[in-house]
Amino acid sequence: MAADPASFRDPAGRVYDVGGRIVRAVARSATADFECAWNNPALKELVSAGYVIDTVDASDAAVDAPEGARLVEHPRLPFISYPYEWSFSLLKRAALHHLDLQISLLEGGVALSDATAYNVQFVGVRPVFIDALSFKPYVEGEYWNGHRQFCEQFLNPLLMQALLGAPHNEWFRGSLEGVPTPMLARLIPPAKRFSFNLWAHVLAPAKAQSSGVVEKAKRAIARPLPKSSYLGLLRQLRAWIATLAPLGVDKTVWRDYADNNSYASDEAKAKERIIADFTRRVSPKQLWDLGCNTGHYAETALANGARSVIGFDADLGALERAFARADERKLDFLPLYQDAANPSPSQGWGGVERKSLADRSNSAEAAIALAFVHHIAIGRNVPLDRFVDWLVALAPTGVVEFVPKNDAMVQRLLALRQDIFADYALETFKALIGRHARVISSETVTASGRALVIYDRR
Amino acid sequence: MPCISVTKIAAVAAVLSAMVAPAYAYIDPGMGSLALQALIGAVAGGVFAARMWWARIVSFLPGARKKPSTDADAASDKTPS
């Protein structure tokens, strides 16, 4: 049994997937710190509040762990997402979650050994800290070793969007450790440099780092850092990040689509009825909503028997509204950034450390893809058969909306270009689905001829 | 709990010698970050303490409204810069 490919950085332990059980082997050398931290009342309180993942003994688990390792088990999360798939609001929530944990734990005598964003996961839009081995007893005078990592994986990506209006997603996906501080420092325009916070956490560290101050840093950490200063750093960052807002996402193309689309109200009702009937019949534990926009149909699915929805969209403005919907209405709905024509790859060390979207689709029991096909098949020139192959492989059953060529939205896509899509038609689409799955039904829902096709490959 | 006494011993040792052995992490903490933490932390910690004291003083003034949040929350709602 090999350890999870993402579990190798910290020698204190490894994570294993044992027939669906998530088991963590704590190395013998780390058990003292582990036991000590996990017996701390402050940490116990955070676990019972759901802020930190539950951890129970699993000495019965069959894991080929090193001699003397202590085995513990965590509940399996419904879906693992990565910071490059999070919207600004999700990343900000994860950052505040990390700092809140650190502040309350430090006050209780526990410190965190790292500050990686991958240690925060979401259930709906509720954050949970998943690394049971990040905790260790706080030693008076110690420094915050995770500060640089926190800045690169949380603060800098947030500042890119808040100060420069540039989303972090593509950069973070290309650079899995986050946005390097010296890079961000170079991008900040002169007019935005006059801020103590920016100087303290970006500009000055970038300058110090580039001037190679090893001896200075060694001398600095020989003097103890007062706990009040450690807490001061955490609280200052928390207060600053709480004020950050995404620049420019209020003007994205698809943000207002739900209020401003080409549907007549009875047509929208028909669509809603079909989604409701489908989810009632299938009652999926997890449904994927491809092109979820602001989450209107995700909410319909949740109200009709879907237990959770993972939504994907490439429009960050729409995703911000989807986040607000999930948050305000307490929905088990996680809206994530994803460009379907270039989905998250399998990457990192060995090419397998972070899983591709397709590798994480086992948990999808159903899918819906509404007003989506034309963006991929026409907007991105993906041949219709390849689109169908990809879609049907993601989940065993689903509802997909076919948007015909004479529809106003497709006409908009074709307005300035040659129509090279001779086979783009409903009958061809259904025949292509038929190669992999049964077409259960096909119902026309708009005057323009949009149709909802339900398929099942089981 | 035995770990508390370990922490206490470490704390006493730190105070006595005014030195702690650098606790190296399994990740690279970054030279720039470490070299500046004492300075930035002192400023940030000082600002936080000042805000707490200010909140306490204001709460004693006649006509001060009782806020539902604690002093610490009130102080941390605002950015110190």
PDB file of C-alpha atoms in Angstrom, chain A residues 290-458:
ATOM      1  CA  LEU A 290     -20.590  21.913 -15.385  1.00  0.00           C
ATOM      2  CA  GLY A 291     -20.965  25.588 -16.256  1.00  0.00           C
ATOM      3  CA  CYS A 292     -22.708  26.247 -12.938  1.00  0.00           C
ATOM      4  CA  ASN A 293     -22.782  30.052 -13.416  1.00  0.00           C
ATOM      5  CA  THR A 294     -24.228  31.544 -10.194  1.00  0.00           C
ATOM      6  CA  GLY A 295     -25.582  28.188  -8.989  1.00  0.00           C
ATOM      7  CA  HIS A 296     -29.296  28.560  -9.788  1.00  0.00           C
ATOM      8  CA  TYR A 297     -29.712  24.966 -11.022  1.00  0.00           C
ATOM      9  CA  ALA A 298     -27.326  23.636  -8.379  1.00  0.00           C
ATOM     10  CA  GLU A 299     -29.795  24.982  -5.858  1.00  0.00           C
ATOM     11  CA  THR A 300     -32.692  23.341  -7.734  1.00  0.00           C
ATOM     12  CA  ALA A 301     -30.818  20.019  -7.616  1.00  0.00           C
ATOM     13  CA  LEU A 302     -30.120  20.384  -3.887  1.00  0.00           C
ATOM     14  CA  ALA A 303     -33.762  21.154  -3.180  1.00  0.00           C
ATOM     15  CA  ASN A 304     -34.756  17.961  -4.992  1.00  0.00           C
ATOM     16  CA  GLY A 305     -32.594  15.237  -3.534  1.00  0.00           C
ATOM     17  CA  ALA A 306     -29.002  15.914  -4.559  1.00  0.00           C
ATOM     18  CA  ARG A 307     -27.033  15.760  -1.299  1.00  0.00           C
ATOM     19  CA  SER A 308     -24.154  17.921  -2.504  1.00  0.00           C
ATOM     20  CA  VAL A 309     -23.148  19.768  -5.660  1.00  0.00           C
ATOM     21  CA  ILE A 310     -19.672  20.575  -6.959  1.00  0.00           C
ATOM     22  CA  GLY A 311     -20.024  23.354  -9.537  1.00  0.00           C
ATOM     23  CA  PHE A 312     -17.491  24.402 -12.169  1.00  0.00           C
ATOM     24  CA  ASP A 313     -17.304  27.581 -14.182  1.00  0.00           C
ATOM     25  CA  ALA A 314     -14.642  29.655 -15.899  1.00  0.00           C
ATOM     26  CA  ASP A 315     -16.261  33.018 -15.060  1.00  0.00           C
ATOM     27  CA  LEU A 316     -14.898  34.355 -11.769  1.00  0.00           C
ATOM     28  CA  GLY A 317     -17.655  36.953 -11.415  1.00  0.00           C
ATOM     29  CA  ALA A 318     -20.339  34.268 -11.666  1.00  0.00           C
ATOM     30  CA  LEU A 319     -18.354  32.151  -9.185  1.00  0.00           C
ATOM     31  CA  GLU A 320     -18.339  35.007  -6.651  1.00  0.00           C
ATOM     32  CA  ARG A 321     -22.128  35.135  -6.846  1.00  0.00           C
ATOM     33  CA  ALA A 322     -22.326  31.346  -6.608  1.00  0.00           C
ATOM     34  CA  PHE A 323     -20.161  31.496  -3.461  1.00  0.00           C
ATOM     35  CA  ALA A 324     -22.481  34.132  -1.969  1.00  0.00           C
ATOM     36  CA  ARG A 325     -25.514  31.964  -2.775  1.00  0.00           C
ATOM     37  CA  ALA A 326     -23.973  28.866  -1.157  1.00  0.00           C
ATOM     38  CA  ASP A 327     -22.850  30.868   1.870  1.00  0.00           C
ATOM     39  CA  GLU A 328     -26.051  32.839   2.499  1.00  0.00           C
ATOM     40  CA  ARG A 329     -28.384  29.899   1.952  1.00  0.00           C
ATOM     41  CA  LYS A 330     -26.140  27.350   3.680  1.00  0.00           C
ATOM     42  CA  LEU A 331     -26.067  25.079   0.627  1.00  0.00           C
ATOM     43  CA  ASP A 332     -23.821  22.038   0.314  1.00  0.00           C
ATOM     44  CA  PHE A 333     -22.541  23.556  -2.914  1.00  0.00           C
ATOM     45  CA  LEU A 334     -18.893  24.183  -3.779  1.00  0.00           C
ATOM     46  CA  PRO A 335     -18.437  26.403  -6.864  1.00  0.00           C
ATOM     47  CA  LEU A 336     -14.943  26.023  -8.363  1.00  0.00           C
ATOM     48  CA  TYR A 337     -12.952  27.625 -11.152  1.00  0.00           C
ATOM     49  CA  GLN A 338     -12.415  25.345 -14.098  1.00  0.00           C
ATOM     50  CA  ASP A 339     -11.909  25.872 -17.810  1.00  0.00           C
ATOM     51  CA  ALA A 340     -13.492  22.754 -19.314  1.00  0.00           C
ATOM     52  CA  ALA A 341     -11.326  23.088 -22.438  1.00  0.00           C
ATOM     53  CA  ASN A 342      -8.234  22.971 -20.242  1.00  0.00           C
ATOM     54  CA  PRO A 343      -9.245  21.228 -16.997  1.00  0.00           C
ATOM     55  CA  SER A 344      -6.946  20.826 -13.967  1.00  0.00           C
ATOM     56  CA  PRO A 345      -4.181  18.391 -14.922  1.00  0.00           C
ATOM     57  CA  SER A 346      -2.430  15.715 -12.917  1.00  0.00           C
ATOM     58  CA  GLN A 347       0.707  17.564 -11.831  1.00  0.00           C
ATOM     59  CA  GLY A 348       3.324  18.275  -9.166  1.00  0.00           C
ATOM     60  CA  TRP A 349       6.109  15.868  -8.173  1.00  0.00           C
ATOM     61  CA  GLY A 350       6.112  12.807 -10.406  1.00  0.00           C
ATOM     62  CA  GLY A 351       3.216  14.338 -12.314  1.00  0.00           C
ATOM     63  CA  VAL A 352       0.765  12.840  -9.803  1.00  0.00           C
ATOM     64  CA  GLU A 353       0.936  14.945  -6.655  1.00  0.00           C
ATOM     65  CA  ARG A 354      -2.193  16.976  -7.489  1.00  0.00           C
ATOM     66  CA  LYS A 355      -4.925  15.029  -9.202  1.00  0.00           C
ATOM     67  CA  SER A 356      -6.558  15.922 -12.503  1.00  0.00           C
ATOM     68  CA  LEU A 357     -10.234  16.776 -12.567  1.00  0.00           C
ATOM     69  CA  ALA A 358     -11.007  13.472 -14.327  1.00  0.00           C
ATOM     70  CA  ASP A 359      -9.110  11.541 -11.620  1.00  0.00           C
ATOM     71  CA  ARG A 360     -11.384  13.105  -9.013  1.00  0.00           C
ATOM     72  CA  SER A 361     -14.628  12.303 -10.852  1.00  0.00           C
ATOM     73  CA  ASN A 362     -15.207   8.938  -9.105  1.00  0.00           C
ATOM     74  CA  SER A 363     -17.316  10.717  -6.518  1.00  0.00           C
ATOM     75  CA  ALA A 364     -19.629  12.269  -9.152  1.00  0.00           C
ATOM     76  CA  GLU A 365     -22.817  10.193  -9.214  1.00  0.00           C
ATOM     77  CA  ALA A 366     -24.554  12.494 -11.692  1.00  0.00           C
ATOM     78  CA  ALA A 367     -23.792  15.538 -13.830  1.00  0.00           C
ATOM     79  CA  ILE A 368     -25.688  18.431 -15.338  1.00  0.00           C
ATOM     80  CA  ALA A 369     -24.303  20.584 -18.151  1.00  0.00           C
ATOM     81  CA  LEU A 370     -26.738  23.377 -18.986  1.00  0.00           C
ATOM     82  CA  ALA A 371     -26.114  26.035 -21.653  1.00  0.00           C
ATOM     83  CA  PHE A 372     -22.587  24.673 -21.828  1.00  0.00           C
ATOM     84  CA  VAL A 373     -21.990  22.561 -24.952  1.00  0.00           C
ATOM     85  CA  HIS A 374     -21.851  25.503 -27.407  1.00  0.00           C
ATOM     86  CA  HIS A 375     -19.102  27.246 -25.420  1.00  0.00           C
ATOM     87  CA  ILE A 376     -16.885  24.184 -25.834  1.00  0.00           C
ATOM     88  CA  ALA A 377     -17.966  22.776 -29.212  1.00  0.00           C
ATOM     89  CA  ILE A 378     -18.250  26.146 -30.988  1.00  0.00           C
ATOM     90  CA  GLY A 379     -16.496  28.657 -28.725  1.00  0.00           C
ATOM     91  CA  ARG A 380     -13.397  26.445 -28.381  1.00  0.00           C
ATOM     92  CA  ASN A 381     -13.626  24.346 -31.576  1.00  0.00           C
ATOM     93  CA  VAL A 382     -13.730  21.042 -29.663  1.00  0.00           C
ATOM     94  CA  PRO A 383     -15.260  18.424 -32.016  1.00  0.00           C
ATOM     95  CA  LEU A 384     -18.725  17.391 -30.815  1.00  0.00           C
ATOM     96  CA  ASP A 385     -17.810  13.697 -30.510  1.00  0.00           C
ATOM     97  CA  ARG A 386     -14.850  14.491 -28.268  1.00  0.00           C
ATOM     98  CA  PHE A 387     -16.996  16.728 -26.097  1.00  0.00           C
ATOM     99  CA  VAL A 388     -19.520  13.895 -25.674  1.00  0.00           C
ATOM    100  CA  ASP A 389     -16.745  11.363 -24.857  1.00  0.00           C
ATOM    101  CA  TRP A 390     -15.419  13.667 -22.139  1.00  0.00           C
ATOM    102  CA  LEU A 391     -18.794  14.538 -20.649  1.00  0.00           C
ATOM    103  CA  VAL A 392     -20.209  11.018 -20.500  1.00  0.00           C
ATOM    104  CA  ALA A 393     -16.995   9.698 -18.898  1.00  0.00           C
ATOM    105  CA  LEU A 394     -17.274  12.131 -15.951  1.00  0.00           C
ATOM    106  CA  ALA A 395     -20.453  10.760 -14.357  1.00  0.00           C
ATOM    107  CA  PRO A 396     -22.614   7.668 -14.979  1.00  0.00           C
ATOM    108  CA  THR A 397     -25.777   9.666 -15.635  1.00  0.00           C
ATOM    109  CA  GLY A 398     -26.658  13.231 -16.419  1.00  0.00           C
ATOM    110  CA  VAL A 399     -28.674  15.948 -18.084  1.00  0.00           C
ATOM    111  CA  VAL A 400     -27.073  17.912 -20.891  1.00  0.00           C
ATOM    112  CA  GLU A 401     -28.652  20.818 -22.687  1.00  0.00           C
ATOM    113  CA  PHE A 402     -28.154  20.990 -26.429  1.00  0.00           C
ATOM    114  CA  VAL A 403     -28.191  24.558 -27.729  1.00  0.00           C
ATOM    115  CA  PRO A 404     -28.976  24.536 -31.478  1.00  0.00           C
ATOM    116  CA  LYS A 405     -27.259  26.646 -34.090  1.00  0.00           C
ATOM    117  CA  ASN A 406     -30.192  29.014 -34.636  1.00  0.00           C
ATOM    118  CA  ASP A 407     -30.258  29.945 -30.913  1.00  0.00           C
ATOM    119  CA  ALA A 408     -29.359  33.576 -30.213  1.00  0.00           C
ATOM    120  CA  MET A 409     -26.416  32.619 -27.964  1.00  0.00           C
ATOM    121  CA  VAL A 410     -24.858  30.383 -30.622  1.00  0.00           C
ATOM    122  CA  GLN A 411     -25.483  33.027 -33.260  1.00  0.00           C
ATOM    123  CA  ARG A 412     -23.539  35.430 -31.058  1.00  0.00           C
ATOM    124  CA  LEU A 413     -20.598  33.018 -30.974  1.00  0.00           C
ATOM    125  CA  LEU A 414     -20.739  32.702 -34.775  1.00  0.00           C
ATOM    126  CA  ALA A 415     -21.343  36.404 -35.490  1.00  0.00           C
ATOM    127  CA  LEU A 416     -17.785  37.198 -36.538  1.00  0.00           C
ATOM    128  CA  ARG A 417     -16.550  33.862 -37.756  1.00  0.00           C
ATOM    129  CA  GLN A 418     -17.013  31.148 -40.319  1.00  0.00           C
ATOM    130  CA  ASP A 419     -19.472  28.364 -39.462  1.00  0.00           C
ATOM    131  CA  ILE A 420     -17.238  25.298 -39.641  1.00  0.00           C
ATOM    132  CA  PHE A 421     -19.578  23.172 -37.515  1.00  0.00           C
ATOM    133  CA  ALA A 422     -21.525  21.179 -40.091  1.00  0.00           C
ATOM    134  CA  ASP A 423     -22.285  18.268 -37.724  1.00  0.00           C
ATOM    135  CA  TYR A 424     -23.440  20.457 -34.836  1.00  0.00           C
ATOM    136  CA  ALA A 425     -27.071  19.311 -34.551  1.00  0.00           C
ATOM    137  CA  LEU A 426     -29.297  17.672 -31.936  1.00  0.00           C
ATOM    138  CA  GLU A 427     -29.711  14.378 -33.820  1.00  0.00           C
ATOM    139  CA  THR A 428     -25.938  13.974 -34.251  1.00  0.00           C
ATOM    140  CA  PHE A 429     -25.461  14.880 -30.574  1.00  0.00           C
ATOM    141  CA  LYS A 430     -27.887  12.189 -29.427  1.00  0.00           C
ATOM    142  CA  ALA A 431     -26.326   9.607 -31.722  1.00  0.00           C
ATOM    143  CA  LEU A 432     -22.892  10.428 -30.271  1.00  0.00           C
ATOM    144  CA  ILE A 433     -24.196   9.995 -26.709  1.00  0.00           C
ATOM    145  CA  GLY A 434     -25.759   6.694 -27.844  1.00  0.00           C
ATOM    146  CA  ARG A 435     -22.269   5.286 -28.465  1.00  0.00           C
ATOM    147  CA  HIS A 436     -21.609   5.302 -24.692  1.00  0.00           C
ATOM    148  CA  ALA A 437     -24.976   5.491 -22.930  1.00  0.00           C
ATOM    149  CA  ARG A 438     -28.723   5.101 -23.268  1.00  0.00           C
ATOM    150  CA  VAL A 439     -30.558   8.285 -24.154  1.00  0.00           C
ATOM    151  CA  ILE A 440     -33.363   8.216 -21.580  1.00  0.00           C
ATOM    152  CA  SER A 441     -35.222  11.264 -22.852  1.00  0.00           C
ATOM    153  CA  SER A 442     -34.865  14.384 -24.954  1.00  0.00           C
ATOM    154  CA  GLU A 443     -37.222  17.270 -24.353  1.00  0.00           C
ATOM    155  CA  THR A 444     -37.314  20.561 -26.223  1.00  0.00           C
ATOM    156  CA  VAL A 445     -37.614  23.433 -23.759  1.00  0.00           C
ATOM    157  CA  THR A 446     -37.368  26.641 -25.790  1.00  0.00           C
ATOM    158  CA  ALA A 447     -38.866  28.087 -28.964  1.00  0.00           C
ATOM    159  CA  SER A 448     -35.343  28.205 -30.429  1.00  0.00           C
ATOM    160  CA  GLY A 449     -35.133  24.415 -30.034  1.00  0.00           C
ATOM    161  CA  ARG A 450     -32.885  23.999 -26.971  1.00  0.00           C
ATOM    162  CA  ALA A 451     -33.285  20.442 -25.713  1.00  0.00           C
ATOM    163  CA  LEU A 452     -32.468  18.699 -22.437  1.00  0.00           C
ATOM    164  CA  VAL A 453     -31.070  15.226 -23.063  1.00  0.00           C
ATOM    165  CA  ILE A 454     -30.909  12.732 -20.192  1.00  0.00           C
ATOM    166  CA  TYR A 455     -28.399   9.897 -20.545  1.00  0.00           C
ATOM    167  CA  ASP A 456     -27.410   6.909 -18.428  1.00  0.00           C
ATOM    168  CA  ARG A 457     -24.432   4.662 -19.071  1.00  0.00           C
ATOM    169  CA  ARG A 458     -25.022   2.192 -16.222  1.00  0.00           C
TER     170      ARG A 458
END
